[in-house]
Short mmCIF file of C-alpha atoms and ligand atoms in Angstrom, two decimals:
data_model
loop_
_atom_site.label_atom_id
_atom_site.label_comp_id
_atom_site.label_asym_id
_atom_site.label_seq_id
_atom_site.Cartn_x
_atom_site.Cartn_y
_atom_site.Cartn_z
CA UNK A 133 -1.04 12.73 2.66
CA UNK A 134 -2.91 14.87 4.90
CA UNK A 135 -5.15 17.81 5.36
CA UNK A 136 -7.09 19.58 3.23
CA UNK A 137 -10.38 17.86 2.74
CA UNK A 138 -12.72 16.56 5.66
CA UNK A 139 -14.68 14.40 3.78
CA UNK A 140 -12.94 12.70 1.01
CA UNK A 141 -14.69 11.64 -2.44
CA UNK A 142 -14.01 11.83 -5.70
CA UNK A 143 -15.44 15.32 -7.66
CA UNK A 144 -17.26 13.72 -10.61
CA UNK A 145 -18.25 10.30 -11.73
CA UNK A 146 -15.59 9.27 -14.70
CA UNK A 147 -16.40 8.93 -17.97
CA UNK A 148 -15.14 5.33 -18.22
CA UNK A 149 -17.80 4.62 -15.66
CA UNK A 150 -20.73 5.14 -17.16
CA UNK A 151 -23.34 3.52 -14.32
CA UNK A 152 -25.73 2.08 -16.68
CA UNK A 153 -23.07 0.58 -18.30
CA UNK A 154 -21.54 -1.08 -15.68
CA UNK A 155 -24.87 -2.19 -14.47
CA UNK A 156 -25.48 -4.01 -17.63
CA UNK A 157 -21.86 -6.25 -17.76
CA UNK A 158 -22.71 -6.51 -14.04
CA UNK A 159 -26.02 -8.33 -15.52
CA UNK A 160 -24.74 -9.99 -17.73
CA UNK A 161 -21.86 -11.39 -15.67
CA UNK A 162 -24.59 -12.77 -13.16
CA UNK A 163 -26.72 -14.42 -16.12
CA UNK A 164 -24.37 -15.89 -18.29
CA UNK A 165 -24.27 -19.05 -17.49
CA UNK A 166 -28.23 -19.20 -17.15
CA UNK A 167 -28.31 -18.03 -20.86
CA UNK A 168 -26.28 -20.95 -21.79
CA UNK A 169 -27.54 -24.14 -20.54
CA UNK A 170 -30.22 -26.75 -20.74
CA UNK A 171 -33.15 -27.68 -18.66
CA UNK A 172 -32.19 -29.80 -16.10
CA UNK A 173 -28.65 -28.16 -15.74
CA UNK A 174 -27.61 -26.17 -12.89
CA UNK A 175 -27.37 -22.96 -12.59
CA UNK A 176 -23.88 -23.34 -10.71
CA UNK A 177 -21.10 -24.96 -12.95
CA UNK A 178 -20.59 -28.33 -12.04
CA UNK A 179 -16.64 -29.22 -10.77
CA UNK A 180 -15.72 -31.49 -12.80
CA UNK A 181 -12.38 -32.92 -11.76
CA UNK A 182 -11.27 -34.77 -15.12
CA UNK A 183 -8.01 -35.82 -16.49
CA UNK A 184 -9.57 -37.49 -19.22
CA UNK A 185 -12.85 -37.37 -21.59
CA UNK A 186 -14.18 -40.00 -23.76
CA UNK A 187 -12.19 -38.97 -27.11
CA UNK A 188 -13.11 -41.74 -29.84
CA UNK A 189 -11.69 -41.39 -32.90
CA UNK A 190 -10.24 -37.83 -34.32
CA UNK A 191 -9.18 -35.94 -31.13
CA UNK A 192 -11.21 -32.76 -32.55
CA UNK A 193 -13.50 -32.17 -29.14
CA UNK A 194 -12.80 -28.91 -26.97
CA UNK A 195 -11.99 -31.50 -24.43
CA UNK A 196 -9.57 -34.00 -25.22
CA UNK A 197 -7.61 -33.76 -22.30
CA UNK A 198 -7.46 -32.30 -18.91
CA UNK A 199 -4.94 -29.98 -19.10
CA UNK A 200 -6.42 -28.57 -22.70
CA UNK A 201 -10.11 -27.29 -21.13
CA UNK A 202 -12.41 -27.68 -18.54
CA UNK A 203 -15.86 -26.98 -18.42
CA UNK A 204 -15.43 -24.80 -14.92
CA UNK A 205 -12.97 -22.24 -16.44
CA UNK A 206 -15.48 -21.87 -19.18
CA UNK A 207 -17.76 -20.85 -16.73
CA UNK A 208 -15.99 -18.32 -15.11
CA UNK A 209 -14.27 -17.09 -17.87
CA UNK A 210 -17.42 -16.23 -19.09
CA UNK A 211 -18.57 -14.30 -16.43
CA UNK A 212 -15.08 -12.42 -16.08
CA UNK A 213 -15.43 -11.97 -19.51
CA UNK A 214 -18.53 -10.44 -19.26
CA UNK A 215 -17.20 -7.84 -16.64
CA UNK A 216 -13.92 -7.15 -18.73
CA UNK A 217 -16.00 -7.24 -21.77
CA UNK A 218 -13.12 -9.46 -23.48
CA UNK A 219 -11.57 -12.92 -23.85
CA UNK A 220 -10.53 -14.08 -20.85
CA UNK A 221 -8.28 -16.88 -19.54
CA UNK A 222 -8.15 -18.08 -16.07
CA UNK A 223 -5.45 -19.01 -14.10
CA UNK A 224 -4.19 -20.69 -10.92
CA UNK A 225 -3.05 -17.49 -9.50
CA UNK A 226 -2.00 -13.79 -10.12
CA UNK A 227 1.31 -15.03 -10.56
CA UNK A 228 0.61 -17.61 -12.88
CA UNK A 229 -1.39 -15.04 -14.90
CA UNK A 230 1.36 -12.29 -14.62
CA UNK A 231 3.81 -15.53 -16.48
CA UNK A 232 1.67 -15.79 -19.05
CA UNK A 233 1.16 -12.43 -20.13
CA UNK A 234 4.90 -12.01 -19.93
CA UNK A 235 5.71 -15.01 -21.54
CA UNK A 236 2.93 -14.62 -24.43
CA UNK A 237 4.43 -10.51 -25.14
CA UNK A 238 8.14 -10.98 -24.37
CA UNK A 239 10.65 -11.89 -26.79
CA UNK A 240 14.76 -12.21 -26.88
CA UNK A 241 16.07 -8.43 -26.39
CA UNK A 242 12.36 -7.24 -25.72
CA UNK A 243 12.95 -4.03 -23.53
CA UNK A 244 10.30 -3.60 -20.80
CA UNK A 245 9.40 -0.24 -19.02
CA UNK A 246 8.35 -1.77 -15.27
CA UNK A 247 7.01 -0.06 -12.04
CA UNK A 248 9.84 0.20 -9.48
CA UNK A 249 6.90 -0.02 -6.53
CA UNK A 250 4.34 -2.50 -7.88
CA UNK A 251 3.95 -5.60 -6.41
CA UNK A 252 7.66 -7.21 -5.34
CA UNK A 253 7.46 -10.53 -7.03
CA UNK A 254 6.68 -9.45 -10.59
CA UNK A 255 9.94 -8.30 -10.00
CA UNK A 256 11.54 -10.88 -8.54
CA UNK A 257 10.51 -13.51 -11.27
CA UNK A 258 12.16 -10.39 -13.88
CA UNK A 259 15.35 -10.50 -12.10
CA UNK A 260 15.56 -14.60 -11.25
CA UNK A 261 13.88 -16.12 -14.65
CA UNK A 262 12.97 -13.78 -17.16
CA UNK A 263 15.79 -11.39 -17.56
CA UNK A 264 18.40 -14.20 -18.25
CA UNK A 265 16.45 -14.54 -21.60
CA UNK A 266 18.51 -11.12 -22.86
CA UNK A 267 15.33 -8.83 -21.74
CA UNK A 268 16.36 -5.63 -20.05
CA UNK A 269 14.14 -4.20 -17.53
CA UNK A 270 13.37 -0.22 -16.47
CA UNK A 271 12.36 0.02 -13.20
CA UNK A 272 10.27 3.60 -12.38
CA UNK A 273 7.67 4.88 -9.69
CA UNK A 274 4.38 4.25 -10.64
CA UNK A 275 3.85 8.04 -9.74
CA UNK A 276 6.18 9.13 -12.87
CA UNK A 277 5.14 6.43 -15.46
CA UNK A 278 2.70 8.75 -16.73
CA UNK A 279 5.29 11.42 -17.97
CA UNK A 280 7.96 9.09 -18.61
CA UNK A 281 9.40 8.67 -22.16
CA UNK A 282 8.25 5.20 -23.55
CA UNK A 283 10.29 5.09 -27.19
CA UNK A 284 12.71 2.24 -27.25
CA UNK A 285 10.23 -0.19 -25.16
CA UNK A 286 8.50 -3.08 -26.47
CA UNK A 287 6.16 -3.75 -23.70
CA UNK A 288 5.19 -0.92 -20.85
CA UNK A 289 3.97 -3.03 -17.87
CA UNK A 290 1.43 -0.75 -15.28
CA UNK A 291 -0.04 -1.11 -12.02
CA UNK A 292 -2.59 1.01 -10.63
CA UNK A 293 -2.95 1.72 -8.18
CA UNK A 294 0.52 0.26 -7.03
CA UNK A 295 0.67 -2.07 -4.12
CA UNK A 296 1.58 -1.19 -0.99
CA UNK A 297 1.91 2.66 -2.41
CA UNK A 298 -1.18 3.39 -4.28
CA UNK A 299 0.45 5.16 -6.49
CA UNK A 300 -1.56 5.69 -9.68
CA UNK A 301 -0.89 6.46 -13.46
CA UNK A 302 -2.53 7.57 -16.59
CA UNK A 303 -3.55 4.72 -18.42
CA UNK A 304 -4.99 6.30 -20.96
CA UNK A 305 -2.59 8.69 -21.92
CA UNK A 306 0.72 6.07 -21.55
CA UNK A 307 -1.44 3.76 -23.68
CA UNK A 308 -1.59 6.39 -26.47
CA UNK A 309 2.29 7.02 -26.44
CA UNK A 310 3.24 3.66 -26.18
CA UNK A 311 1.18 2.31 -28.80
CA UNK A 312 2.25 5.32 -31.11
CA UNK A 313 6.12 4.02 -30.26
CA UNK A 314 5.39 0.85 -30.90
CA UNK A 315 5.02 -1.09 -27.67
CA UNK A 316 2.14 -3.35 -25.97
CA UNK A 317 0.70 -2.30 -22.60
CA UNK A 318 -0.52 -4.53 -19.86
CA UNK A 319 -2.03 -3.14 -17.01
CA UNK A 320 -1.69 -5.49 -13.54
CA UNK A 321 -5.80 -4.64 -12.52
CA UNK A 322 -5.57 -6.46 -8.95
CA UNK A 323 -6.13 -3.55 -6.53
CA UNK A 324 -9.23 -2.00 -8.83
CA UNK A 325 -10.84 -4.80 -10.33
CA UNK A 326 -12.72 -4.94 -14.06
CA UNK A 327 -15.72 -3.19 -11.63
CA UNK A 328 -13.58 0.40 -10.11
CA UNK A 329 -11.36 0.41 -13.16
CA UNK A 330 -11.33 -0.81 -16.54
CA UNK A 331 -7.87 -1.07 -18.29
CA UNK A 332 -8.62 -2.05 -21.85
CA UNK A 333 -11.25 0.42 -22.09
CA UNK A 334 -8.63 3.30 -21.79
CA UNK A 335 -6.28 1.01 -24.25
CA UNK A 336 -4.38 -1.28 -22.60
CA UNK A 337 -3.54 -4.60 -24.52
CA UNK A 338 -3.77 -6.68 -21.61
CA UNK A 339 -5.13 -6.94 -18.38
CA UNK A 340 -4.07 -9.41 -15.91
CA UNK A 341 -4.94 -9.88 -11.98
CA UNK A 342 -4.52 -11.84 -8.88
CA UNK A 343 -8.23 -12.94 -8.21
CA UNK A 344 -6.96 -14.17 -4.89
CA UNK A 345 -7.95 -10.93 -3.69
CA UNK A 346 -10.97 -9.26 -4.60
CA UNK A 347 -12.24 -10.82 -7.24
CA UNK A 348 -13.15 -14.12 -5.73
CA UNK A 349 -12.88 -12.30 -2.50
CA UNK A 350 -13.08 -15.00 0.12
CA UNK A 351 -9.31 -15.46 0.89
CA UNK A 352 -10.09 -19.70 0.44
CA UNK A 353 -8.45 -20.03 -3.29
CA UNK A 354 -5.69 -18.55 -5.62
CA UNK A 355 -6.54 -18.07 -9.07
CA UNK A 356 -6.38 -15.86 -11.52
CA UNK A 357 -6.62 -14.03 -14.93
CA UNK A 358 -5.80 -12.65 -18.51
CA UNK A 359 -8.38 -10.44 -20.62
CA UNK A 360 -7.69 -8.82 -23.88
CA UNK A 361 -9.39 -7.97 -27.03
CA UNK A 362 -6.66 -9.19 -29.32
CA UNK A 363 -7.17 -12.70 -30.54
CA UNK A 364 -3.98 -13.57 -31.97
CA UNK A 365 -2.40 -12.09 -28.38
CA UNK A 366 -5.48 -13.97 -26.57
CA UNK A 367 -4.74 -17.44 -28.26
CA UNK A 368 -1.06 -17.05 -27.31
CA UNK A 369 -1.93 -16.92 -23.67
CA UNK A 370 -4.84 -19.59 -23.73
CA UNK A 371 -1.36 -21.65 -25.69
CA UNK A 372 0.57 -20.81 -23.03
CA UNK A 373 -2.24 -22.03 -20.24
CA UNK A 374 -2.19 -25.54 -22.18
CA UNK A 375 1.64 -25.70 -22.88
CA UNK A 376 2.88 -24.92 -19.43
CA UNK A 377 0.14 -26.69 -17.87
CA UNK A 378 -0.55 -23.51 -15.81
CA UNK A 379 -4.22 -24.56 -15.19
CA UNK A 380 -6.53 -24.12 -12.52
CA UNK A 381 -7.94 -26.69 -10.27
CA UNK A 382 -11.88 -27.46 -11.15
CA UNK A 383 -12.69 -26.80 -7.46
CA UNK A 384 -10.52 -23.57 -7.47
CA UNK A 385 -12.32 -22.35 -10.51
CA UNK A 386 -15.70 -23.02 -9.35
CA UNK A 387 -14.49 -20.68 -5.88
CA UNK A 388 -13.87 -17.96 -7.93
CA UNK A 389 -16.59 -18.42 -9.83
CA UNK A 390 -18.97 -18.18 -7.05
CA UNK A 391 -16.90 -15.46 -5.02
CA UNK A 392 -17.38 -13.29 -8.20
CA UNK A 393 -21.08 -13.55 -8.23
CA UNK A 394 -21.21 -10.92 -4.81
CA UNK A 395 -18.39 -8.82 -5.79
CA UNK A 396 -20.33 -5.47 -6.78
CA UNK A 397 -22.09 -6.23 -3.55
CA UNK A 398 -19.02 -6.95 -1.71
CA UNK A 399 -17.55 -3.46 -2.93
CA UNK A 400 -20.04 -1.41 -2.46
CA UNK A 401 -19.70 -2.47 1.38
CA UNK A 402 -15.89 -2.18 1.31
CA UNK A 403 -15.34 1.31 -0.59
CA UNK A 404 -18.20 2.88 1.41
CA UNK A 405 -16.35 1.99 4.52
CA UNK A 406 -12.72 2.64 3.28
CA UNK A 407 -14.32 6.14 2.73
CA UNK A 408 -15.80 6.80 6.17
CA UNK A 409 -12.39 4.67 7.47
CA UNK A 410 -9.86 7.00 5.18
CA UNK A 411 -11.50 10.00 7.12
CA UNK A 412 -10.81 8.85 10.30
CA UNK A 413 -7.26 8.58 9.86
CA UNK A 414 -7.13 12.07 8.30
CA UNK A 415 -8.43 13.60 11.25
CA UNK A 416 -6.90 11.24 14.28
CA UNK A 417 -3.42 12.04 15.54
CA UNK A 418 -2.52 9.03 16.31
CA UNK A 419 -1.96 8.88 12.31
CA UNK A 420 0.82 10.84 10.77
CA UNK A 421 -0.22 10.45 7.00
CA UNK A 422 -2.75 8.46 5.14
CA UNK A 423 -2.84 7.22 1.38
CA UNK A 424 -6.12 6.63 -0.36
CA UNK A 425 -6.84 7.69 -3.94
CA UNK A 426 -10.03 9.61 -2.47
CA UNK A 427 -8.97 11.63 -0.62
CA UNK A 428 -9.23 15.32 -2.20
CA UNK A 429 -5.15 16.37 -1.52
CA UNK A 430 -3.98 12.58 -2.33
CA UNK A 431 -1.39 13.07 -4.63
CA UNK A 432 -3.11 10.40 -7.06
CA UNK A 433 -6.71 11.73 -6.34
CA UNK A 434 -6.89 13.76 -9.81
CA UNK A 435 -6.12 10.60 -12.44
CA UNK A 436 -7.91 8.43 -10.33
CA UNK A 437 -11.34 10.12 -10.17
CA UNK A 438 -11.15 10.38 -13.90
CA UNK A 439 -10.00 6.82 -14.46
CA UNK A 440 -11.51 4.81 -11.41
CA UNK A 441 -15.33 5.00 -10.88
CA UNK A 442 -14.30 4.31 -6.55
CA UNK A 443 -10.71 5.05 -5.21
CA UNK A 444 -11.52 1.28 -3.80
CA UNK A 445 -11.23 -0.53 -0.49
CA UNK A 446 -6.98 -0.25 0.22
CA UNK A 447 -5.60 2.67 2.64
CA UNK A 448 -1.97 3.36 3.23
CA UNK A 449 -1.28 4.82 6.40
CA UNK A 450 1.31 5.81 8.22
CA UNK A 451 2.10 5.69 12.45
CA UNK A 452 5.37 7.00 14.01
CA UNK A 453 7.06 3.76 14.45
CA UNK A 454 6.93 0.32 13.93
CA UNK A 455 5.69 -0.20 17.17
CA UNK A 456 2.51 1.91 16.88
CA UNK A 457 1.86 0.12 13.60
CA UNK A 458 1.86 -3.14 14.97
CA UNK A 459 -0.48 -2.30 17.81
CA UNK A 460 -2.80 -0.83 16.22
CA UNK A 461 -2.93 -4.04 13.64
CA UNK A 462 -2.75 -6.67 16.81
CA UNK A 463 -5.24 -4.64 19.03
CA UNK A 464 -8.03 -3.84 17.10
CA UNK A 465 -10.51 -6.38 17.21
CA UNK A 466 -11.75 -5.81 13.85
CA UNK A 467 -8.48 -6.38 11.82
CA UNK A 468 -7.38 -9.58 10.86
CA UNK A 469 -3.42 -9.52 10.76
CA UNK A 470 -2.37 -11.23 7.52
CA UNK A 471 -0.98 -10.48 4.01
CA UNK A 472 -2.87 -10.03 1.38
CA UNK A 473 -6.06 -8.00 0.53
CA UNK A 474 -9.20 -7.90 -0.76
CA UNK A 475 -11.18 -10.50 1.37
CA UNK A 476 -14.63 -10.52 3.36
CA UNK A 477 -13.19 -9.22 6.82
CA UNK A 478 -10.77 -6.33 7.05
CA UNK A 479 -6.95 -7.17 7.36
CA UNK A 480 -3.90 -5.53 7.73
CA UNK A 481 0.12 -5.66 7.42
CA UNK A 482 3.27 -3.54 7.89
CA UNK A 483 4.84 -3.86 4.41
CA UNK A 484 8.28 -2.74 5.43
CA UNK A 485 8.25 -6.61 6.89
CA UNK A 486 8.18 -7.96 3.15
CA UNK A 487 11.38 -5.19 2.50
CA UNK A 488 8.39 -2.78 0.86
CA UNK A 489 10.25 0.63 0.09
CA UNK A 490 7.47 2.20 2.57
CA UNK A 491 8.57 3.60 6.48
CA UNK A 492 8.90 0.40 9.44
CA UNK A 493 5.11 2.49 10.67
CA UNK A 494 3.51 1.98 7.09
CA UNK A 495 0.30 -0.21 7.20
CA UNK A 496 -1.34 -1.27 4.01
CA UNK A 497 -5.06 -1.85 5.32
CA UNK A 498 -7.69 -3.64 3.38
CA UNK A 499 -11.10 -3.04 4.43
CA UNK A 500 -13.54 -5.65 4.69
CA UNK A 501 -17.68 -6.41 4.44
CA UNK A 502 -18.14 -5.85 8.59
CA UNK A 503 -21.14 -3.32 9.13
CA UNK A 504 -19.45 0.18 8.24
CA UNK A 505 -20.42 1.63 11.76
CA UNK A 506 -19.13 -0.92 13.77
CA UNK A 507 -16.05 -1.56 11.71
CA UNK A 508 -15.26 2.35 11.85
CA UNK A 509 -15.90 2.28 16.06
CA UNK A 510 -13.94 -0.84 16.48
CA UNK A 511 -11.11 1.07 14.61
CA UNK A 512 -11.59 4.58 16.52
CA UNK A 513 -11.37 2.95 19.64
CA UNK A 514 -8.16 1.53 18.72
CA UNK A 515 -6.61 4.72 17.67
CA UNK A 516 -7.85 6.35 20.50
CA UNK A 517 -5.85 3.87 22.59
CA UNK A 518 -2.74 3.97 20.88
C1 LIG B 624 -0.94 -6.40 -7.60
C2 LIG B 624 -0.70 -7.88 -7.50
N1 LIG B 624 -0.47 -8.59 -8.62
C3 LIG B 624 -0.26 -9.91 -8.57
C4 LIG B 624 -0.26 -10.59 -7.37
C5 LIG B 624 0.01 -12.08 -7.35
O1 LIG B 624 -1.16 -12.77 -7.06
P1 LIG B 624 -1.22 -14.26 -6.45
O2 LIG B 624 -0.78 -14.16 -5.03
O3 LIG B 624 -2.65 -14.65 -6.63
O4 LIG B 624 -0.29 -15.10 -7.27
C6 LIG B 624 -0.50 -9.90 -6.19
C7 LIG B 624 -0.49 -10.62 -4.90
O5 LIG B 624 -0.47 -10.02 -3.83
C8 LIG B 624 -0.72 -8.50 -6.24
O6 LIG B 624 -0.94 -7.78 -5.14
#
């Protein structure tokens, strides 16, 4: 959207977002583990690549088998857990942990209210695996779930902001209708994180996420996870984890577990300079629109600055033509052209090359760690040359 604010920023900080709060999961997501162990352990969780344990006797240890436990997703379930403030279960990717919330909630004729725009393959696996199970799916725009009747539904399934769109909803509010109609709510965190948004604090059921991106941050591992304050709803998922043997490598665990430990640095770097970055692109002509929940005349600005404590690192934005878009991703020096978001240096993509409902010029840019100045000249200089 463009013009009406030079200097975008949300009005007031939310009330889910109280700082001293945050600050103290933040702390106790960093000193978990130390609270926890023995002298002579380490403070980093060991990898511990086991198929089997010793198991004498009755098989009544927490590990009797490799596929049941393993002492790394302990660890960073921990410290997730700590963020999310809730049982958490950790997974080998978003997709694996999007399955299992599905898979723990659904049931035969379970009717599920979905976002039309979220991300594409949570709606590919509806319409390949999970549908044939006599489960009917809605599909709506994230940007009318809010408002949108939810009686009839036994699970309301929400992403905000929606990738590529960022598109945002009410989670609050759809949580309070669709609990009073009877229906579960899981809220897809990826693009926010437990750190800019926090889903079960405004009454979701679940939350699930791809920790590929932001979470462990370092585009080297896919993994993901479940949180919830339900434990009848959290043992189902850990069941499903063991069942399915949808489990986590221990290296992979112990990547996101140390990509974690930086992430309220990392973001702090990243939303500062999506800021600065979003107001370039509302001022430069070389852009015809830009999306970012922070800017003031964004059409999800208003829900966002009451239910995100940063609009976060992603901008949508707009050039004339595919051509333009793909310049401006190959040219600049300080974009790194790939899928996927959330990582250490700043990347970009032109979703309408995945079939994204979005125009051919639409670029979904994630914005790294660089150094905001240089990031932000490296990126003029670009437009200026388009
Ligand atoms: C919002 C969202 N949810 C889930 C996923 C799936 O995550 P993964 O690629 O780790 O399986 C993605 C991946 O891009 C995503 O953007």
């Amino acid at each position: 959207m463009r013009k009406a604010a030079l200097k975008p920023s949300m009005e007031s900080p939310p009330m889910a977002h109280d700082r001293k709060q945050s600050d103290s999961r933040i702390m106790a997501m960093l000193h978990k583990r130390a609270a926890s162990i023995e002298k002579g352990e380490s403070l980093t969780p060991p990898i511990v690549n086991a198929a089997k344990y010793a198991l004498p006797g009755a098989p009544d240890h927490p590990y009797p088998y490799g596929r049941f436990d393993n002492p790394g997703w302990g660890a960073v379930e921990d410290a997730i857990g700590a963020l999310e403030e809730a049982e958490t279960v950790c997974f080998p990717s978003g997709m694996a942990a999007v399955t299992a919330a599905l898979m723990a909630t659904l049931k035969p004729k379970s009717r599920l209210l979905l976002p039309s725009d979220g991300y594409y393959t949570v709606r590919v696996l509806m319409d390949e695996f999970i549908k044939q199970h006599d489960i009917e799916t809605t599909e709506i725009p994230t940007a009318e779930m809010t408002g949108h009747a939810v009686e009839g539904y036994d699970l309301v399934w929400i992403e905000t902001p929606s990738n590529p769109g960022l598109d945002v909803c009410d989670i609050a509010a759809i949580a309070e209708r669709a609990h009073a109609a009877g229906a579960l709510v899981i809220v897809d965190n990826t693009t926010a994180t437990p750190l800019l948004q926090r889903p079960l604090d405004l009454g979701a059921d679940l939350t699930v996420s791809s920790d590929t991106k932001a979470l462990a941050g370092h585009s080297d591992v896919l993994f993901g996870h479940v949180s919830g304050r339900d434990e009848t709803l959290m043992a189902r998922i850990r069941n499903w984890r063991k069942l399915s043997g949808s489990t986590p490598g221990p290296a992979e665990a112990y990547l996101a577990y140390r990509g974690l430990m930086t992430l309220e640095l990392r973001l702090a770097r990243m939303c500062e300079s999506a800021h600065e970055l979003a107001n370039l692109f509302y001022s430069h002509k070389a852009v015809e629109s830009v999306r970012f929940p922070g800017l003031a005349d964004d059409p999800s600005f208003k829900i966002a600055s009451t239910q995100m404590s940063e609009p976060g690192f992603v901008i949508g934005l707009t050039f004339k033509d595919e051509e333009t878009a793909e310049r401006f991703i190959t040219d600049c020096p300080a974009i790194f052209a790939a899928t996927s978001f959330g990582g250490i240096q700043t990347s970009a993509e032109r979703r309408a090359r995945w079939g994204d409902d979005v125009a051919e010029g639409y670029v979904r840019l994630s914005v790294g760690c660089e150094p905001t100045a240089a990031l932000v000249q490296a990126v003029s200089d670009t437009l200026d040359s388009l």
